[in-house]
CSV table of C-alpha atoms and ligand atoms in Angstrom, one decimal:
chain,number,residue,atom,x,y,z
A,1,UNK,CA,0.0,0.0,0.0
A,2,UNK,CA,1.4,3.6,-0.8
A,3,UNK,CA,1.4,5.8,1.6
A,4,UNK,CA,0.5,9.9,0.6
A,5,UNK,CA,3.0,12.3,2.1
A,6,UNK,CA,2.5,15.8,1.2
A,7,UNK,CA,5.7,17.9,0.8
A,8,UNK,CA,4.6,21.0,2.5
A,9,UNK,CA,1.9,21.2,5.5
A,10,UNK,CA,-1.9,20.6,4.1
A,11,UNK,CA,-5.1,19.6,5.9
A,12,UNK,CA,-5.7,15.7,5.7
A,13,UNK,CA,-8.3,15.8,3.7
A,14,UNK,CA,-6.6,16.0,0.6
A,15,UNK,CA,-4.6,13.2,1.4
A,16,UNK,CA,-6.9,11.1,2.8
A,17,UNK,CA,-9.7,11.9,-0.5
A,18,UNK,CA,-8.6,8.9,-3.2
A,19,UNK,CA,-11.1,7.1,-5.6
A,20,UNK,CA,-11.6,3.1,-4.9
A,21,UNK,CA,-13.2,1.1,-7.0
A,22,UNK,CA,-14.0,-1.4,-4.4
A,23,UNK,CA,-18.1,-0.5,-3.1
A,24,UNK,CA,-19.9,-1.9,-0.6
A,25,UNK,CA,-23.2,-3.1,-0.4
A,26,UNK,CA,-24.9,-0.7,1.7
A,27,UNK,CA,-27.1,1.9,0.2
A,28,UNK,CA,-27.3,5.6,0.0
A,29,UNK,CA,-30.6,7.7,0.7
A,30,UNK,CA,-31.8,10.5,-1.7
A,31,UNK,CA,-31.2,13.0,1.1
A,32,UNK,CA,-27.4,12.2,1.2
A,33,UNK,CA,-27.0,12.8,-2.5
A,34,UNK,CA,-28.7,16.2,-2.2
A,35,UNK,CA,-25.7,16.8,0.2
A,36,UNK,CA,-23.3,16.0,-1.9
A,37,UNK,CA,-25.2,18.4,-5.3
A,38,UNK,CA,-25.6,21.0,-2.1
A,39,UNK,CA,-21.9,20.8,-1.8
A,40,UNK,CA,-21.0,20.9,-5.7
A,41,UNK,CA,-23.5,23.9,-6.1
A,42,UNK,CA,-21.5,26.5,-3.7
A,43,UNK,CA,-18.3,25.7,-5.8
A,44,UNK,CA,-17.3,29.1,-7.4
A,45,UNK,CA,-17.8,30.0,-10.8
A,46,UNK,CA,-17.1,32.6,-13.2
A,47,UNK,CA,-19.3,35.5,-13.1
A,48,UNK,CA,-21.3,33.3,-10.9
A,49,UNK,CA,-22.5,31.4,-13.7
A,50,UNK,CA,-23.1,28.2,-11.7
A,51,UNK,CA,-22.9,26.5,-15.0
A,52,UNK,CA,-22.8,22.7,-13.2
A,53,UNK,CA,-25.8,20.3,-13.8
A,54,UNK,CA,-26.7,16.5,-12.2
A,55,UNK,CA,-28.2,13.9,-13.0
A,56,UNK,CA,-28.4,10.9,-10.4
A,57,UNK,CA,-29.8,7.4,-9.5
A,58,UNK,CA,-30.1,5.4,-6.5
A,59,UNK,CA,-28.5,1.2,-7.6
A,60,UNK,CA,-31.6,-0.4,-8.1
A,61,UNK,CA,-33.6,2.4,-9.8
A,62,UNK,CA,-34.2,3.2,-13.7
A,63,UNK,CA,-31.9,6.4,-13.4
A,64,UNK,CA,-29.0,4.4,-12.2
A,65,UNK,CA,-29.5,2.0,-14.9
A,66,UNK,CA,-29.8,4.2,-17.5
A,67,UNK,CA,-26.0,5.9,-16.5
A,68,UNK,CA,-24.4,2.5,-15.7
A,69,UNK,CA,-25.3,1.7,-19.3
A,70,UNK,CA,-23.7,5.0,-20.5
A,71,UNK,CA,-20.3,3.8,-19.1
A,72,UNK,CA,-17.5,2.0,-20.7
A,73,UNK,CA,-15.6,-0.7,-20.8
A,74,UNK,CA,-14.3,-1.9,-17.1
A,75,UNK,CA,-15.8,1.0,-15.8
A,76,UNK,CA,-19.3,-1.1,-16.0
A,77,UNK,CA,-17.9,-4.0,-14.0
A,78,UNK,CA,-16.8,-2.1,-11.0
A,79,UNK,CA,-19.5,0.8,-11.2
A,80,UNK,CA,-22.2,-1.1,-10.8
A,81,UNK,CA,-22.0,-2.0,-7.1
A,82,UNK,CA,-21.8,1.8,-6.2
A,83,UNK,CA,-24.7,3.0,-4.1
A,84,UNK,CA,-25.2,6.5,-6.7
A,85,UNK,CA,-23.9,7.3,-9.7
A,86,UNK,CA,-24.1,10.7,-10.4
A,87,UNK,CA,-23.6,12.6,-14.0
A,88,UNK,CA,-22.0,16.0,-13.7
A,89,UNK,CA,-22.3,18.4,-16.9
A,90,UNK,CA,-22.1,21.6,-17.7
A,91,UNK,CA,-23.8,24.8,-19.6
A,92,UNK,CA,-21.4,25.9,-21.9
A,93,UNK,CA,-22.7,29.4,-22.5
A,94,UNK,CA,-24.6,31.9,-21.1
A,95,UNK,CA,-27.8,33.7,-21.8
A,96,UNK,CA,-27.1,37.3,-23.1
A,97,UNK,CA,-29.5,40.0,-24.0
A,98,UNK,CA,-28.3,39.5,-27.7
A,99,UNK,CA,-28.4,35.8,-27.4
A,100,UNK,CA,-26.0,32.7,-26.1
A,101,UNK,CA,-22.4,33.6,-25.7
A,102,UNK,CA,-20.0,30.5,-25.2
A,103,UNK,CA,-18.4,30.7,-21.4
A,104,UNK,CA,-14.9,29.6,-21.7
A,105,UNK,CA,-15.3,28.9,-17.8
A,106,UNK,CA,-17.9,26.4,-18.0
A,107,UNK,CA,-15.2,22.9,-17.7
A,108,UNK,CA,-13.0,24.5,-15.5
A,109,UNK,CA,-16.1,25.4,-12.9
A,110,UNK,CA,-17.6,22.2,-13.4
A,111,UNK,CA,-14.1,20.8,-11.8
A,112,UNK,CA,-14.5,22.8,-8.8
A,113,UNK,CA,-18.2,21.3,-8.5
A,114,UNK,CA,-16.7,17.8,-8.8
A,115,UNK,CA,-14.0,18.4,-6.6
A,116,UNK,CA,-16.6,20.0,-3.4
A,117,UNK,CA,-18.6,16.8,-4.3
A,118,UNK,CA,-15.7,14.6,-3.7
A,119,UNK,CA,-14.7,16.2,-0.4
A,120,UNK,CA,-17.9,15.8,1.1
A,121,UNK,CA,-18.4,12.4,0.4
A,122,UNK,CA,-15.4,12.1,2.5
A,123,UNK,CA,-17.0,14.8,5.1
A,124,UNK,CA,-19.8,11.5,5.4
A,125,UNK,CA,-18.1,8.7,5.1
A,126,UNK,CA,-18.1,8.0,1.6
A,127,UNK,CA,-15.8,7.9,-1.2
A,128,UNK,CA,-16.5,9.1,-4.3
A,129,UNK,CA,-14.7,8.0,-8.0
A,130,UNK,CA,-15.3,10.1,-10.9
A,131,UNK,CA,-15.2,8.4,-14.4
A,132,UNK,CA,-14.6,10.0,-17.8
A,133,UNK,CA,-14.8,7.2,-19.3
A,134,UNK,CA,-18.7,7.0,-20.7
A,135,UNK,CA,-20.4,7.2,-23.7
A,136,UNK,CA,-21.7,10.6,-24.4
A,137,UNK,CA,-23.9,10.0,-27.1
A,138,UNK,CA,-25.7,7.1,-24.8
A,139,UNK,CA,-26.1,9.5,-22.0
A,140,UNK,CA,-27.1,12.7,-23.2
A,141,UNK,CA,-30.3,11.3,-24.8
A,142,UNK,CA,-31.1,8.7,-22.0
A,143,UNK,CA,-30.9,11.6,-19.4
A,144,UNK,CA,-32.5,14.1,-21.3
A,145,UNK,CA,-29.6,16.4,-21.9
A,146,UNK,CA,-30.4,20.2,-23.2
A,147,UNK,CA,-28.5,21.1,-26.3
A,148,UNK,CA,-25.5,23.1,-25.4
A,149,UNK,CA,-24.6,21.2,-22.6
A,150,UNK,CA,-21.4,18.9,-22.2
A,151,UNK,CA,-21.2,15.8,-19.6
A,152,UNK,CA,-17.7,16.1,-17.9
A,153,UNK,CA,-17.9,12.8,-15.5
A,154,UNK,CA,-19.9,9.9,-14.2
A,155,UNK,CA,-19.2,9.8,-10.5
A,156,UNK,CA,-20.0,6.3,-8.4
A,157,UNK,CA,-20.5,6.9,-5.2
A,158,UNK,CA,-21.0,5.0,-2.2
A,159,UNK,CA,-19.3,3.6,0.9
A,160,UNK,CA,-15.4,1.6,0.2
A,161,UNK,CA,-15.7,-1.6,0.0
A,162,UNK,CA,-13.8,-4.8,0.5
A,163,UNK,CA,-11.1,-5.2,-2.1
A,164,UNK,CA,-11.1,-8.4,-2.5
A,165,UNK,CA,-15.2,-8.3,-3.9
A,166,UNK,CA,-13.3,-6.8,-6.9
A,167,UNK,CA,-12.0,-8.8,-10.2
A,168,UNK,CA,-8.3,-10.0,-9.5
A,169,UNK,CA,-7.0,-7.4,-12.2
A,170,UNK,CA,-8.6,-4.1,-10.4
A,171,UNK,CA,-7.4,-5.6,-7.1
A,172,UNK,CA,-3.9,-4.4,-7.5
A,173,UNK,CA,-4.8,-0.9,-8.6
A,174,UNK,CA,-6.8,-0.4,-5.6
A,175,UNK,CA,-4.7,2.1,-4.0
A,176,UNK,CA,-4.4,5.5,-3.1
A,177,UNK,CA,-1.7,7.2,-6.1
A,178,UNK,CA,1.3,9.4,-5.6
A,179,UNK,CA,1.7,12.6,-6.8
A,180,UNK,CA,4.7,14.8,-8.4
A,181,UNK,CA,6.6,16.8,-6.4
A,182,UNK,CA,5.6,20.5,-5.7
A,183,UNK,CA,8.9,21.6,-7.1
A,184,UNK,CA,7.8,19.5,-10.6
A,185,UNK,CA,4.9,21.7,-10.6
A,186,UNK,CA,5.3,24.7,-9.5
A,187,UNK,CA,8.2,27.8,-9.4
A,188,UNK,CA,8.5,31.0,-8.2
A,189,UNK,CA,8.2,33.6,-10.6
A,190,UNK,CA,7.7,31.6,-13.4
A,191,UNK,CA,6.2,28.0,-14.6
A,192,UNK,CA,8.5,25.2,-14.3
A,193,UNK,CA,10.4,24.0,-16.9
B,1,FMN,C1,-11.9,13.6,-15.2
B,1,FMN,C2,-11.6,12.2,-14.6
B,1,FMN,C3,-11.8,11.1,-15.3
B,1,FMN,C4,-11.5,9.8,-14.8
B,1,FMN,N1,-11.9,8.7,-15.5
B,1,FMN,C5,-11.8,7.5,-14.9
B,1,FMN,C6,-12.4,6.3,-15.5
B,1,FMN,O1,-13.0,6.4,-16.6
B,1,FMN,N2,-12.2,5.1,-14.8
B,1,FMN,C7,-11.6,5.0,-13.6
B,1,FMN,O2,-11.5,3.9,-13.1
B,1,FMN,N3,-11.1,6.1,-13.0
B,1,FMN,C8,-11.2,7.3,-13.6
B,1,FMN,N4,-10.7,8.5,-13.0
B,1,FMN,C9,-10.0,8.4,-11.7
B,1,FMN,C10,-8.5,8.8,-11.8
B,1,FMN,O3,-7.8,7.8,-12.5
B,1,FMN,C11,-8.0,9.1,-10.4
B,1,FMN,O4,-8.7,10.2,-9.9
B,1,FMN,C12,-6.5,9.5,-10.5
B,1,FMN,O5,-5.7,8.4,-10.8
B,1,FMN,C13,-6.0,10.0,-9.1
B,1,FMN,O6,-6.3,9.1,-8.1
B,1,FMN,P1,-7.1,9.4,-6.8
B,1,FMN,O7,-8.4,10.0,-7.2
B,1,FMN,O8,-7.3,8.1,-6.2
B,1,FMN,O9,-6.3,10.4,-6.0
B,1,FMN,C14,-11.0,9.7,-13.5
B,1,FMN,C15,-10.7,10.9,-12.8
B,1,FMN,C16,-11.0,12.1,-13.3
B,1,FMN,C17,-10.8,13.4,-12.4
């Protein structure tokens, strides 16, 4: 098992946040996704736009099913024991008086909506694991998707599991990852090289 280290002093939470693929059984109420779509709506966004959209199920119910068929490839063998899955898109433009403008924003807030979502799954004891790989062209339709919108993620949610419920070959990926080093990504004054 790796163990996360940060370089410089951070609050666990962002250490402690990873995405398992590993669910188990137990279920999830509506009320507890509403937290977690509470928690993505006060991300910020440009101009306030609040560009981010859901759409959910609970496992067991049509709006579950419809998603999990959206998703691809081994993504449909571990997703499907999650408690929600939850689609997060986006509007990308914005209503003007002299019509739709595009907002150049609209991806980058979504990522702040996914990212508030994620941390309070962890706030109630969940984990959360977003997925980009899904079929768009399955989803939209299925879910009822307005025209300019764009799906970012499908994000299964639920409590961890046990890893050894999962197929041999996700078993040894189910760890948290590392990072690179702040000095990789970051300089003063200027971008690293
Ligand atoms: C936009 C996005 C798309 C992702 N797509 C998938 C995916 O299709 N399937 C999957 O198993 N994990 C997917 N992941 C999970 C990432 O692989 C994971 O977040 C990354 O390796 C960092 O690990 P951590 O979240 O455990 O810290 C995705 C994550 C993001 C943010």
């Amino acid at each position: 098992m790796t163990v996360r280290q940060s370089d410089h002093p951070i609050d666990p939470q962002f250490l402690t946040r990873w995405s398992p693929r590993a669910f188990d059984p137990a279920e999830m109420t509506e009320g507890q996704v509403l937290s977690l779509i509470e928690a993505a709506r006060w991300a910020p966004s440009a101009s306030n736009h609040q560009p981010a959209r859901f759409a959910w199920g609970l496992r067991g119910d049509a709006g579950f099913a419809a998603i999990h068929d959206g998703l691809m490839g081994f993504n449909r063998v571990w997703a499907d024991k999650a408690a929600a899955l939850i689609v997060l898109a986006s509007k990308t433009f914005v209503d003007k008086e002299d019509g739709p403008a595009a907002n150049s924003w609209h991806a980058f807030d979504a990522g702040a909506s996914w990212m508030s979502l994620a941390l309070q799954a962890q706030a109630m004891g969940l984990v959360a694991h977003a997925m980009g790989g899904f079929e768009a062209e399955t989803l939209a339709p299925a879910l009822g998707l307005p025209e300019g919108y764009q799906i970012h993620v499908v994000v299964a949610v639920g409590r961890q599991g046990d890893v050894a419920d999962l197929p041999e070959k996700l078993q040894a990926r189910e760890m948290p990852s590392l990072r690179r080093p702040v000095a990789e990504v970051a300089a003063r004054g200027r971008f690293p090289a």
